XYZ file of C-alpha atoms in Angstrom:
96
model
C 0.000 0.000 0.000
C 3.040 2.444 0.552
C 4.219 2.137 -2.467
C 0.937 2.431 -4.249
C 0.644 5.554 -2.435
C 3.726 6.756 -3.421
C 3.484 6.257 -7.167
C 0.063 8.454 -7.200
C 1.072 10.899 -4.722
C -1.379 10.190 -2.121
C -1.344 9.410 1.807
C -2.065 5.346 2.515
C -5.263 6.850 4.415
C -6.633 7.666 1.029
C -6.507 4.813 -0.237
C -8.084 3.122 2.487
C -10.998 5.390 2.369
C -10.986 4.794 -1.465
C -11.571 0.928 0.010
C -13.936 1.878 2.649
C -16.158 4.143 0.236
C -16.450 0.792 -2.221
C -14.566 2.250 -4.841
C -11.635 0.059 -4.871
C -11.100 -3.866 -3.164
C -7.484 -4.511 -3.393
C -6.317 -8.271 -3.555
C -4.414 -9.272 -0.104
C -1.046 -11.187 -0.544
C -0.507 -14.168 1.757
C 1.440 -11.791 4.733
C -2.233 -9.654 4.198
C -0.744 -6.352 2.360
C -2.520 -4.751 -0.100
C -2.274 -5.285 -3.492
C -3.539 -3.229 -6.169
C -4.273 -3.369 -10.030
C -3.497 -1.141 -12.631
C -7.238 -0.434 -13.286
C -7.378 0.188 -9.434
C -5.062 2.529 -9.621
C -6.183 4.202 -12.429
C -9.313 4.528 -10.647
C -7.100 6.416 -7.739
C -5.145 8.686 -9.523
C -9.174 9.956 -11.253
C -10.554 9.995 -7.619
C -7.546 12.016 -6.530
C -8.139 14.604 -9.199
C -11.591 14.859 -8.388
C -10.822 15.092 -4.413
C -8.172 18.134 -5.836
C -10.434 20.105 -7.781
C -12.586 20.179 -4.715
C -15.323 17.442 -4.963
C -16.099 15.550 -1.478
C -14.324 11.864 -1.791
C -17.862 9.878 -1.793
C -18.982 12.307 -4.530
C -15.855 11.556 -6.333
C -16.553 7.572 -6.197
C -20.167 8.061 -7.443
C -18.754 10.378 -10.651
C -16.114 7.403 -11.347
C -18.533 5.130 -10.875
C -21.076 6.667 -13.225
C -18.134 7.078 -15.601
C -16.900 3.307 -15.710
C -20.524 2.610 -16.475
C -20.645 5.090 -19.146
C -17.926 3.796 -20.636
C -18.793 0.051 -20.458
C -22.208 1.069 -21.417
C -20.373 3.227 -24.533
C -18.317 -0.250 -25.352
C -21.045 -2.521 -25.756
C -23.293 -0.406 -27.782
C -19.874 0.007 -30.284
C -19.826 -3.646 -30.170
C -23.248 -4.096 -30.965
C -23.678 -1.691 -34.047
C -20.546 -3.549 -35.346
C -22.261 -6.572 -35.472
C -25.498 -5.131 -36.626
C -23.702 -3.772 -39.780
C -21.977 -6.200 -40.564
C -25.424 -9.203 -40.999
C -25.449 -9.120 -44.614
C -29.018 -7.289 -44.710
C -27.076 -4.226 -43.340
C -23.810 -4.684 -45.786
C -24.636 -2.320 -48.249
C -26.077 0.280 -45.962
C -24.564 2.942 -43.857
C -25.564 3.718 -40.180
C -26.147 7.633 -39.881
């Protein structure tokens, strides 16, 4: 968890209320420290940006929250006009 802390600039009591609002559940190694994936800590370093610009921490968590979602949300629809255009009904067509 030090470490982690280190490399985003933050205080290990961040992160733990990053863990205690939900946000982020790092993985425990065997001796029970903390371990944490890039995508966790890319969820951080947004968090702490938030937290900087002013925005209370649980607010932050909600806004990344709602913006993973987004994003997933963003993904699948992508994934699904793909595959609508490319049934051969659709081949010729063009989606506006």
């Amino acid at each position: 968890m030090g470490r982690a802390a280190e490399m985003l600039g933050v205080t290990p009591a961040f992160l733990r209320s990053l863990g205690t609002a939900k946000l982020i559940e790092p993985q425990r190694s065997d001796g029970g420290h903390r371990r944490y994936s890039r995508y966790q800590l890319r969820l951080a370093t947004r968090a702490r940006e938030l937290v900087d610009q002013g925005t209370a921490l649980e607010a932050a968590c909600r806004i990344i929250i709602l913006e993973d979602q987004l994003a997933e949300a963003l993904r699948i629809n992508a994934e699904l006009q793909q595959s609508r255009d490319q049934r051969p009904e659709n081949a010729g067509r063009r989606s506006a």
